[in-house]
PDB file of C-alpha atoms in Angstrom:
ATOM      1  CA  MET O 639      94.634-145.434 -29.694  1.00 45.00           C
ATOM      2  CA  PRO O 640      96.295-143.682 -26.727  1.00 50.00           C
ATOM      3  CA  LEU O 641     100.050-143.900 -26.466  1.00 49.00           C
ATOM      4  CA  ASP O 642     101.504-146.073 -23.707  1.00 50.00           C
ATOM      5  CA  LEU O 643     103.876-143.802 -21.805  1.00 49.00           C
ATOM      6  CA  GLU O 644     105.469-146.731 -19.988  1.00 47.00           C
ATOM      7  CA  THR O 645     106.541-148.697 -23.074  1.00 41.00           C
ATOM      8  CA  LEU O 646     107.729-145.949 -25.418  1.00 44.00           C
ATOM      9  CA  ASP O 647     111.530-145.982 -25.482  1.00 44.00           C
ATOM     10  CA  THR O 648     112.093-143.687 -28.425  1.00 45.00           C
ATOM     11  CA  ALA O 649     110.769-140.192 -28.899  1.00 50.00           C
ATOM     12  CA  PRO O 650     109.051-139.425 -32.224  1.00 57.00           C
ATOM     13  CA  ASP O 651     109.717-136.105 -33.886  1.00 69.00           C
ATOM     14  CA  ALA O 652     107.545-133.386 -32.387  1.00 76.00           C
ATOM     15  CA  THR O 653     105.449-131.072 -34.525  1.00 87.00           C
ATOM     16  CA  TYR O 654     106.295-128.094 -32.270  1.00 94.00           C
ATOM     17  CA  ASN O 655     109.488-127.042 -30.533  1.00 96.00           C
ATOM     18  CA  ARG O 656     108.130-124.749 -27.792  1.00 97.00           C
ATOM     19  CA  VAL O 657     104.611-124.990 -26.390  1.00 98.00           C
ATOM     20  CA  MET O 658     102.401-123.605 -23.654  1.00 98.00           C
ATOM     21  CA  LEU O 659     100.291-126.084 -21.675  1.00 98.00           C
ATOM     22  CA  LYS O 660      97.315-124.482 -19.921  1.00 98.00           C
ATOM     23  CA  ILE O 661      95.349-126.571 -17.434  1.00 96.00           C
ATOM     24  CA  SER O 662      92.755-125.666 -14.862  1.00 93.00           C
ATOM     25  CA  GLY O 663      93.284-125.983 -11.149  1.00 92.00           C
ATOM     26  CA  GLU O 664      90.332-128.375 -11.088  1.00 91.00           C
ATOM     27  CA  ALA O 665      92.384-130.795 -13.192  1.00 92.00           C
ATOM     28  CA  LEU O 666      94.620-131.384 -10.145  1.00 93.00           C
ATOM     29  CA  MET O 667      91.884-132.300  -7.678  1.00 91.00           C
ATOM     30  CA  GLY O 668      90.924-135.657  -9.175  1.00 85.00           C
ATOM     31  CA  ASP O 669      87.618-136.972  -7.864  1.00 86.00           C
ATOM     32  CA  GLN O 670      87.899-135.454  -4.409  1.00 85.00           C
ATOM     33  CA  GLY O 671      86.175-132.179  -5.322  1.00 82.00           C
ATOM     34  CA  PHE O 672      88.666-129.794  -3.728  1.00 87.00           C
ATOM     35  CA  GLY O 673      92.379-129.225  -3.246  1.00 91.00           C
ATOM     36  CA  LEU O 674      95.229-131.301  -4.620  1.00 94.00           C
ATOM     37  CA  HIS O 675      95.035-135.028  -5.375  1.00 93.00           C
ATOM     38  CA  PRO O 676      98.678-136.223  -5.426  1.00 95.00           C
ATOM     39  CA  PRO O 677      98.112-139.227  -7.759  1.00 95.00           C
ATOM     40  CA  THR O 678      96.424-136.912 -10.277  1.00 95.00           C
ATOM     41  CA  VAL O 679      99.245-134.366 -10.039  1.00 96.00           C
ATOM     42  CA  GLN O 680     101.753-137.182 -10.591  1.00 97.00           C
ATOM     43  CA  ARG O 681      99.820-138.506 -13.600  1.00 96.00           C
ATOM     44  CA  ILE O 682      99.815-135.088 -15.275  1.00 96.00           C
ATOM     45  CA  ALA O 683     103.512-134.685 -14.456  1.00 97.00           C
ATOM     46  CA  ARG O 684     104.212-137.963 -16.278  1.00 97.00           C
ATOM     47  CA  GLU O 685     102.325-136.627 -19.303  1.00 96.00           C
ATOM     48  CA  VAL O 686     104.462-133.484 -19.251  1.00 97.00           C
ATOM     49  CA  LYS O 687     107.657-135.524 -18.873  1.00 97.00           C
ATOM     50  CA  SER O 688     106.727-137.679 -21.864  1.00 96.00           C
ATOM     51  CA  VAL O 689     106.606-134.536 -24.025  1.00 96.00           C
ATOM     52  CA  HIS O 690     109.737-133.091 -22.413  1.00 97.00           C
ATOM     53  CA  ASP O 691     111.531-136.326 -23.366  1.00 96.00           C
ATOM     54  CA  MET O 692     110.746-135.526 -27.017  1.00 95.00           C
ATOM     55  CA  GLY O 693     112.942-132.443 -26.710  1.00 95.00           C
ATOM     56  CA  VAL O 694     110.013-130.016 -26.616  1.00 97.00           C
ATOM     57  CA  GLU O 695     110.437-126.849 -24.553  1.00 97.00           C
ATOM     58  CA  ILE O 696     107.439-126.552 -22.221  1.00 98.00           C
ATOM     59  CA  CYS O 697     105.762-123.608 -20.513  1.00 98.00           C
ATOM     60  CA  MET O 698     102.859-124.204 -18.156  1.00 98.00           C
ATOM     61  CA  VAL O 699     100.106-122.147 -16.560  1.00 98.00           C
ATOM     62  CA  ILE O 700      97.839-123.778 -13.976  1.00 97.00           C
ATOM     63  CA  GLY O 701      94.638-122.233 -12.683  1.00 95.00           C
ATOM     64  CA  GLY O 702      93.709-122.020  -9.016  1.00 93.00           C
ATOM     65  CA  GLY O 703      90.048-123.017  -9.030  1.00 91.00           C
ATOM     66  CA  ASN O 704      90.663-126.168  -6.990  1.00 91.00           C
ATOM     67  CA  ILE O 705      91.683-123.940  -4.060  1.00 91.00           C
ATOM     68  CA  PHE O 706      90.098-120.524  -4.606  1.00 84.00           C
ATOM     69  CA  ARG O 707      88.456-118.773  -7.539  1.00 74.00           C
ATOM     70  CA  GLY O 708      88.376-114.991  -7.549  1.00 68.00           C
ATOM     71  CA  LEU O 709      85.079-114.688  -9.428  1.00 70.00           C
ATOM     72  CA  SER O 710      83.234-117.003  -7.056  1.00 73.00           C
ATOM     73  CA  GLY O 711      84.676-115.163  -4.078  1.00 70.00           C
ATOM     74  CA  ALA O 712      83.507-111.862  -5.513  1.00 70.00           C
ATOM     75  CA  ALA O 713      80.071-113.331  -6.195  1.00 71.00           C
ATOM     76  CA  GLN O 714      79.762-114.117  -2.495  1.00 79.00           C
ATOM     77  CA  GLY O 715      80.368-110.509  -1.526  1.00 80.00           C
ATOM     78  CA  MET O 716      84.161-110.354  -1.314  1.00 87.00           C
ATOM     79  CA  GLU O 717      85.839-107.331  -2.867  1.00 91.00           C
ATOM     80  CA  ARG O 718      86.866-108.410  -6.389  1.00 91.00           C
ATOM     81  CA  THR O 719      90.479-107.252  -6.307  1.00 93.00           C
ATOM     82  CA  THR O 720      91.133-109.042  -3.012  1.00 92.00           C
ATOM     83  CA  ALA O 721      89.428-112.185  -4.299  1.00 90.00           C
ATOM     84  CA  ASP O 722      91.534-112.164  -7.465  1.00 93.00           C
ATOM     85  CA  TYR O 723      94.771-111.815  -5.515  1.00 94.00           C
ATOM     86  CA  MET O 724      93.729-114.790  -3.387  1.00 93.00           C
ATOM     87  CA  GLY O 725      93.158-116.740  -6.598  1.00 93.00           C
ATOM     88  CA  MET O 726      96.640-115.788  -7.800  1.00 95.00           C
ATOM     89  CA  LEU O 727      98.158-117.182  -4.610  1.00 95.00           C
ATOM     90  CA  ALA O 728      96.245-120.420  -5.198  1.00 95.00           C
ATOM     91  CA  THR O 729      97.947-120.772  -8.595  1.00 96.00           C
ATOM     92  CA  VAL O 730     101.345-120.516  -6.885  1.00 97.00           C
ATOM     93  CA  MET O 731     100.433-123.428  -4.603  1.00 96.00           C
ATOM     94  CA  ASN O 732      99.426-125.527  -7.615  1.00 96.00           C
ATOM     95  CA  ALA O 733     102.599-124.569  -9.489  1.00 97.00           C
ATOM     96  CA  LEU O 734     104.772-125.649  -6.554  1.00 97.00           C
ATOM     97  CA  ALA O 735     102.947-128.986  -6.374  1.00 97.00           C
ATOM     98  CA  MET O 736     103.532-129.585 -10.092  1.00 97.00           C
ATOM     99  CA  GLN O 737     107.190-128.560  -9.750  1.00 98.00           C
ATOM    100  CA  SER O 738     107.667-131.120  -6.990  1.00 97.00           C
ATOM    101  CA  ALA O 739     106.017-133.861  -9.060  1.00 98.00           C
ATOM    102  CA  LEU O 740     108.131-133.058 -12.133  1.00 98.00           C
ATOM    103  CA  GLU O 741     111.371-132.946 -10.175  1.00 97.00           C
ATOM    104  CA  ASP O 742     110.544-136.332  -8.648  1.00 98.00           C
ATOM    105  CA  LEU O 743     110.596-137.581 -12.250  1.00 98.00           C
ATOM    106  CA  GLY O 744     113.966-135.959 -12.934  1.00 97.00           C
ATOM    107  CA  VAL O 745     112.626-133.011 -14.918  1.00 98.00           C
ATOM    108  CA  PHE O 746     114.294-129.696 -14.060  1.00 97.00           C
ATOM    109  CA  CYS O 747     111.659-127.070 -13.439  1.00 97.00           C
ATOM    110  CA  ARG O 748     111.231-123.422 -12.427  1.00 98.00           C
ATOM    111  CA  VAL O 749     108.190-121.747 -10.896  1.00 98.00           C
ATOM    112  CA  ILE O 750     108.083-118.115 -12.026  1.00 98.00           C
ATOM    113  CA  SER O 751     105.638-115.789 -10.307  1.00 98.00           C
ATOM    114  CA  ALA O 752     104.155-112.530 -11.550  1.00 97.00           C
ATOM    115  CA  ILE O 753     103.956-111.478  -7.879  1.00 96.00           C
ATOM    116  CA  PRO O 754     107.443-111.346  -6.301  1.00 95.00           C
ATOM    117  CA  MET O 755     107.919-113.895  -3.494  1.00 95.00           C
ATOM    118  CA  ASP O 756     111.626-114.614  -3.653  1.00 94.00           C
ATOM    119  CA  GLN O 757     111.741-117.227  -0.892  1.00 95.00           C
ATOM    120  CA  VAL O 758     109.230-119.400  -2.758  1.00 95.00           C
ATOM    121  CA  CYS O 759     109.860-118.939  -6.477  1.00 96.00           C
ATOM    122  CA  GLU O 760     111.492-116.715  -9.066  1.00 97.00           C
ATOM    123  CA  PRO O 761     110.106-113.333 -10.121  1.00 97.00           C
ATOM    124  CA  TYR O 762     109.084-113.026 -13.746  1.00 97.00           C
ATOM    125  CA  ILE O 763     111.940-111.757 -15.913  1.00 97.00           C
ATOM    126  CA  ARG O 764     111.320-112.559 -19.551  1.00 97.00           C
ATOM    127  CA  ARG O 765     114.916-113.042 -20.690  1.00 97.00           C
ATOM    128  CA  ARG O 766     115.692-115.276 -17.714  1.00 97.00           C
ATOM    129  CA  ALA O 767     112.595-117.380 -18.410  1.00 98.00           C
ATOM    130  CA  VAL O 768     113.598-117.785 -22.071  1.00 98.00           C
ATOM    131  CA  ARG O 769     117.035-118.938 -20.935  1.00 98.00           C
ATOM    132  CA  HIS O 770     115.455-121.568 -18.678  1.00 98.00           C
ATOM    133  CA  LEU O 771     113.532-122.905 -21.660  1.00 98.00           C
ATOM    134  CA  GLU O 772     116.694-122.999 -23.776  1.00 97.00           C
ATOM    135  CA  LYS O 773     118.271-125.111 -21.024  1.00 97.00           C
ATOM    136  CA  LYS O 774     115.285-127.512 -21.318  1.00 96.00           C
ATOM    137  CA  ARG O 775     113.769-126.578 -17.971  1.00 98.00           C
ATOM    138  CA  VAL O 776     109.993-126.602 -17.690  1.00 98.00           C
ATOM    139  CA  CYS O 777     108.772-123.104 -16.762  1.00 98.00           C
ATOM    140  CA  ILE O 778     105.561-122.900 -14.722  1.00 98.00           C
ATOM    141  CA  PHE O 779     104.190-119.371 -14.740  1.00 98.00           C
ATOM    142  CA  ALA O 780     102.220-118.631 -11.576  1.00 98.00           C
ATOM    143  CA  ALA O 781     100.128-115.771 -10.129  1.00 97.00           C
ATOM    144  CA  GLY O 782      98.449-115.003 -13.440  1.00 96.00           C
ATOM    145  CA  THR O 783      99.481-111.701 -14.960  1.00 96.00           C
ATOM    146  CA  GLY O 784      99.949-110.232 -11.479  1.00 96.00           C
ATOM    147  CA  ASN O 785      96.856-108.091 -11.995  1.00 96.00           C
ATOM    148  CA  PRO O 786      93.251-108.545 -10.866  1.00 95.00           C
ATOM    149  CA  TYR O 787      90.443-108.881 -13.445  1.00 93.00           C
ATOM    150  CA  PHE O 788      92.597-111.075 -15.713  1.00 94.00           C
ATOM    151  CA  THR O 789      92.166-114.852 -15.841  1.00 94.00           C
ATOM    152  CA  THR O 790      94.842-117.522 -16.049  1.00 96.00           C
ATOM    153  CA  ASP O 791      93.673-118.107 -19.651  1.00 96.00           C
ATOM    154  CA  THR O 792      94.790-114.579 -20.471  1.00 97.00           C
ATOM    155  CA  ALA O 793      97.998-115.103 -18.477  1.00 97.00           C
ATOM    156  CA  ALA O 794      98.763-118.269 -20.464  1.00 98.00           C
ATOM    157  CA  THR O 795      98.220-116.479 -23.771  1.00 98.00           C
ATOM    158  CA  LEU O 796     100.319-113.507 -22.677  1.00 98.00           C
ATOM    159  CA  ARG O 797     103.235-115.661 -21.502  1.00 98.00           C
ATOM    160  CA  ALA O 798     103.000-117.880 -24.593  1.00 98.00           C
ATOM    161  CA  ASN O 799     103.453-114.820 -26.794  1.00 98.00           C
ATOM    162  CA  GLU O 800     106.276-113.437 -24.653  1.00 98.00           C
ATOM    163  CA  MET O 801     108.107-116.787 -24.663  1.00 98.00           C
ATOM    164  CA  GLY O 802     107.720-117.287 -28.391  1.00 97.00           C
ATOM    165  CA  CYS O 803     105.599-120.434 -28.049  1.00 98.00           C
ATOM    166  CA  GLU O 804     104.287-121.877 -31.289  1.00 97.00           C
ATOM    167  CA  VAL O 805     100.974-123.100 -29.863  1.00 97.00           C
ATOM    168  CA  ILE O 806      98.873-123.235 -26.713  1.00 98.00           C
ATOM    169  CA  PHE O 807      97.654-126.651 -25.569  1.00 97.00           C
ATOM    170  CA  LYS O 808      94.479-126.309 -23.511  1.00 96.00           C
ATOM    171  CA  GLY O 809      93.922-129.495 -21.483  1.00 94.00           C
ATOM    172  CA  THR O 810      90.258-130.130 -20.641  1.00 91.00           C
ATOM    173  CA  LYS O 811      87.895-132.954 -19.689  1.00 88.00           C
ATOM    174  CA  VAL O 812      86.761-133.435 -23.285  1.00 90.00           C
ATOM    175  CA  ASP O 813      88.636-134.148 -26.513  1.00 92.00           C
ATOM    176  CA  GLY O 814      88.058-130.836 -28.236  1.00 93.00           C
ATOM    177  CA  VAL O 815      85.618-127.994 -28.807  1.00 95.00           C
ATOM    178  CA  TYR O 816      81.937-128.849 -29.202  1.00 94.00           C
ATOM    179  CA  ASP O 817      78.982-126.799 -30.406  1.00 91.00           C
ATOM    180  CA  LYS O 818      77.383-127.422 -26.992  1.00 87.00           C
ATOM    181  CA  ASP O 819      78.276-129.130 -23.743  1.00 87.00           C
ATOM    182  CA  PRO O 820      78.867-132.822 -24.604  1.00 87.00           C
ATOM    183  CA  GLU O 821      78.304-133.834 -20.978  1.00 84.00           C
ATOM    184  CA  LYS O 822      74.760-132.468 -21.150  1.00 88.00           C
ATOM    185  CA  HIS O 823      73.862-133.033 -24.810  1.00 89.00           C
ATOM    186  CA  ALA O 824      74.324-136.423 -26.475  1.00 88.00           C
ATOM    187  CA  ASP O 825      74.023-134.818 -29.927  1.00 90.00           C
ATOM    188  CA  ALA O 826      76.870-132.363 -29.387  1.00 91.00           C
ATOM    189  CA  GLN O 827      79.165-132.106 -32.415  1.00 93.00           C
ATOM    190  CA  ARG O 828      82.937-131.749 -32.123  1.00 94.00           C
ATOM    191  CA  TYR O 829      84.853-129.355 -34.345  1.00 95.00           C
ATOM    192  CA  ASP O 830      88.096-130.566 -35.931  1.00 94.00           C
ATOM    193  CA  ALA O 831      89.017-126.931 -36.478  1.00 96.00           C
ATOM    194  CA  VAL O 832      87.330-123.640 -35.691  1.00 96.00           C
ATOM    195  CA  SER O 833      88.276-119.997 -36.185  1.00 96.00           C
ATOM    196  CA  PHE O 834      88.933-117.500 -33.416  1.00 96.00           C
ATOM    197  CA  ASP O 835      86.058-115.364 -34.647  1.00 96.00           C
ATOM    198  CA  ASP O 836      83.631-118.308 -34.478  1.00 96.00           C
ATOM    199  CA  VAL O 837      84.784-119.108 -30.941  1.00 95.00           C
ATOM    200  CA  LEU O 838      83.975-115.539 -29.931  1.00 95.00           C
ATOM    201  CA  ALA O 839      80.752-115.207 -31.918  1.00 95.00           C
ATOM    202  CA  LYS O 840      79.336-118.573 -30.802  1.00 93.00           C
ATOM    203  CA  ARG O 841      80.703-118.272 -27.252  1.00 92.00           C
ATOM    204  CA  LEU O 842      82.184-121.760 -27.436  1.00 93.00           C
ATOM    205  CA  GLY O 843      83.970-121.404 -24.111  1.00 87.00           C
ATOM    206  CA  VAL O 844      87.471-122.405 -25.197  1.00 91.00           C
ATOM    207  CA  MET O 845      89.027-119.559 -23.191  1.00 94.00           C
ATOM    208  CA  ASP O 846      87.796-116.175 -22.069  1.00 93.00           C
ATOM    209  CA  ALA O 847      87.319-113.488 -24.725  1.00 95.00           C
ATOM    210  CA  SER O 848      90.477-111.552 -23.800  1.00 96.00           C
ATOM    211  CA  ALA O 849      92.650-114.655 -24.229  1.00 97.00           C
ATOM    212  CA  ILE O 850      91.049-115.564 -27.560  1.00 97.00           C
ATOM    213  CA  ALA O 851      91.469-112.028 -28.886  1.00 96.00           C
ATOM    214  CA  LEU O 852      95.120-111.916 -27.806  1.00 97.00           C
ATOM    215  CA  ALA O 853      95.813-115.278 -29.473  1.00 97.00           C
ATOM    216  CA  ARG O 854      94.005-114.202 -32.646  1.00 97.00           C
ATOM    217  CA  ASP O 855      95.851-110.895 -32.883  1.00 97.00           C
ATOM    218  CA  ASN O 856      99.200-112.690 -32.620  1.00 97.00           C
ATOM    219  CA  ASN O 857      98.348-115.683 -34.851  1.00 96.00           C
ATOM    220  CA  LEU O 858      98.875-118.101 -31.967  1.00 97.00           C
ATOM    221  CA  PRO O 859      96.888-121.323 -32.480  1.00 97.00           C
ATOM    222  CA  ILE O 860      95.174-123.128 -29.608  1.00 97.00           C
ATOM    223  CA  ILE O 861      94.812-126.909 -29.465  1.00 97.00           C
ATOM    224  CA  VAL O 862      92.048-128.171 -27.180  1.00 96.00           C
ATOM    225  CA  PHE O 863      92.436-131.790 -26.084  1.00 95.00           C
ATOM    226  CA  SER O 864      91.520-134.179 -23.285  1.00 93.00           C
ATOM    227  CA  LEU O 865      93.949-134.177 -20.394  1.00 91.00           C
ATOM    228  CA  ASP O 866      92.290-137.381 -19.160  1.00 89.00           C
ATOM    229  CA  GLU O 867      93.345-139.350 -22.258  1.00 88.00           C
ATOM    230  CA  PRO O 868      96.559-141.262 -21.406  1.00 89.00           C
ATOM    231  CA  GLY O 869      99.334-140.158 -23.739  1.00 92.00           C
ATOM    232  CA  GLY O 870      97.098-137.560 -25.365  1.00 92.00           C
ATOM    233  CA  PHE O 871      99.504-134.639 -24.996  1.00 94.00           C
ATOM    234  CA  ARG O 872     102.433-136.569 -26.442  1.00 94.00           C
ATOM    235  CA  GLY O 873     100.246-138.159 -29.106  1.00 93.00           C
ATOM    236  CA  ILE O 874      99.181-134.820 -30.576  1.00 94.00           C
ATOM    237  CA  LEU O 875     102.788-133.657 -30.734  1.00 92.00           C
ATOM    238  CA  ALA O 876     103.587-136.898 -32.550  1.00 89.00           C
ATOM    239  CA  GLY O 877     100.851-136.160 -35.107  1.00 87.00           C
ATOM    240  CA  GLU O 878      98.156-138.402 -33.641  1.00 89.00           C
ATOM    241  CA  GLY O 879      95.143-138.121 -31.354  1.00 89.00           C
ATOM    242  CA  THR O 880      91.816-136.313 -31.280  1.00 92.00           C
ATOM    243  CA  TYR O 881      91.629-132.576 -30.699  1.00 95.00           C
ATOM    244  CA  THR O 882      90.262-129.279 -31.993  1.00 96.00           C
ATOM    245  CA  LYS O 883      92.561-126.648 -33.419  1.00 96.00           C
ATOM    246  CA  VAL O 884      91.553-123.002 -33.041  1.00 97.00           C
ATOM    247  CA  GLN O 885      93.197-120.714 -35.572  1.00 95.00           C
ATOM    248  CA  ASP O 886      92.399-118.166 -38.284  1.00 90.00           C
TER     249      ASP O 886
END
């Protein structure tokens, strides 16, 4: 049963103290197919707040695919490096939208960009970011790693390691990792747990190979869950819910 975020007055003990939440840019566009859908952004912000209210320190990385995706731009003939930088700027736009939604809910938040743009957000300085987390501010890391040819999955794994996160939560449209696409195959089987090596060998599509390898090499587990399930994020931290855990 999903948790009711509106009626919970007390916060259960969380299983993790500091986490990374990775979501795609497409998660912010709702049903409109492109751009930002404010009600969807607000709904996700409420999910984040519900976990923040448990005392959990939260990092976030949001993709930019709802606005511009570097790979698709390159596939249409654009120079890859330029396309990737455009995708990084799209992640900053999404991060600012999420910051606004969280602050409307009373959650202090910082957008921290790998590409310096001081009038818009903070530059990435690791010790400063850690201090924000210690002060219970949500840190949204934008602009990927600041380098082309690296995805926001890799950026999320990199920042999670740098921040000392205990786990990465990967919010998706489905409630875990399946042996094949559950939206196309009715007989798809969900894994309760799967190893990093199996994810790579079977190409299960949890994250890109660089992100999986970086998580594996640093013993950083990944929890894949449905971002569309009300209360799902908080529920997992409270020891409930349906998800797949990727670890050695």
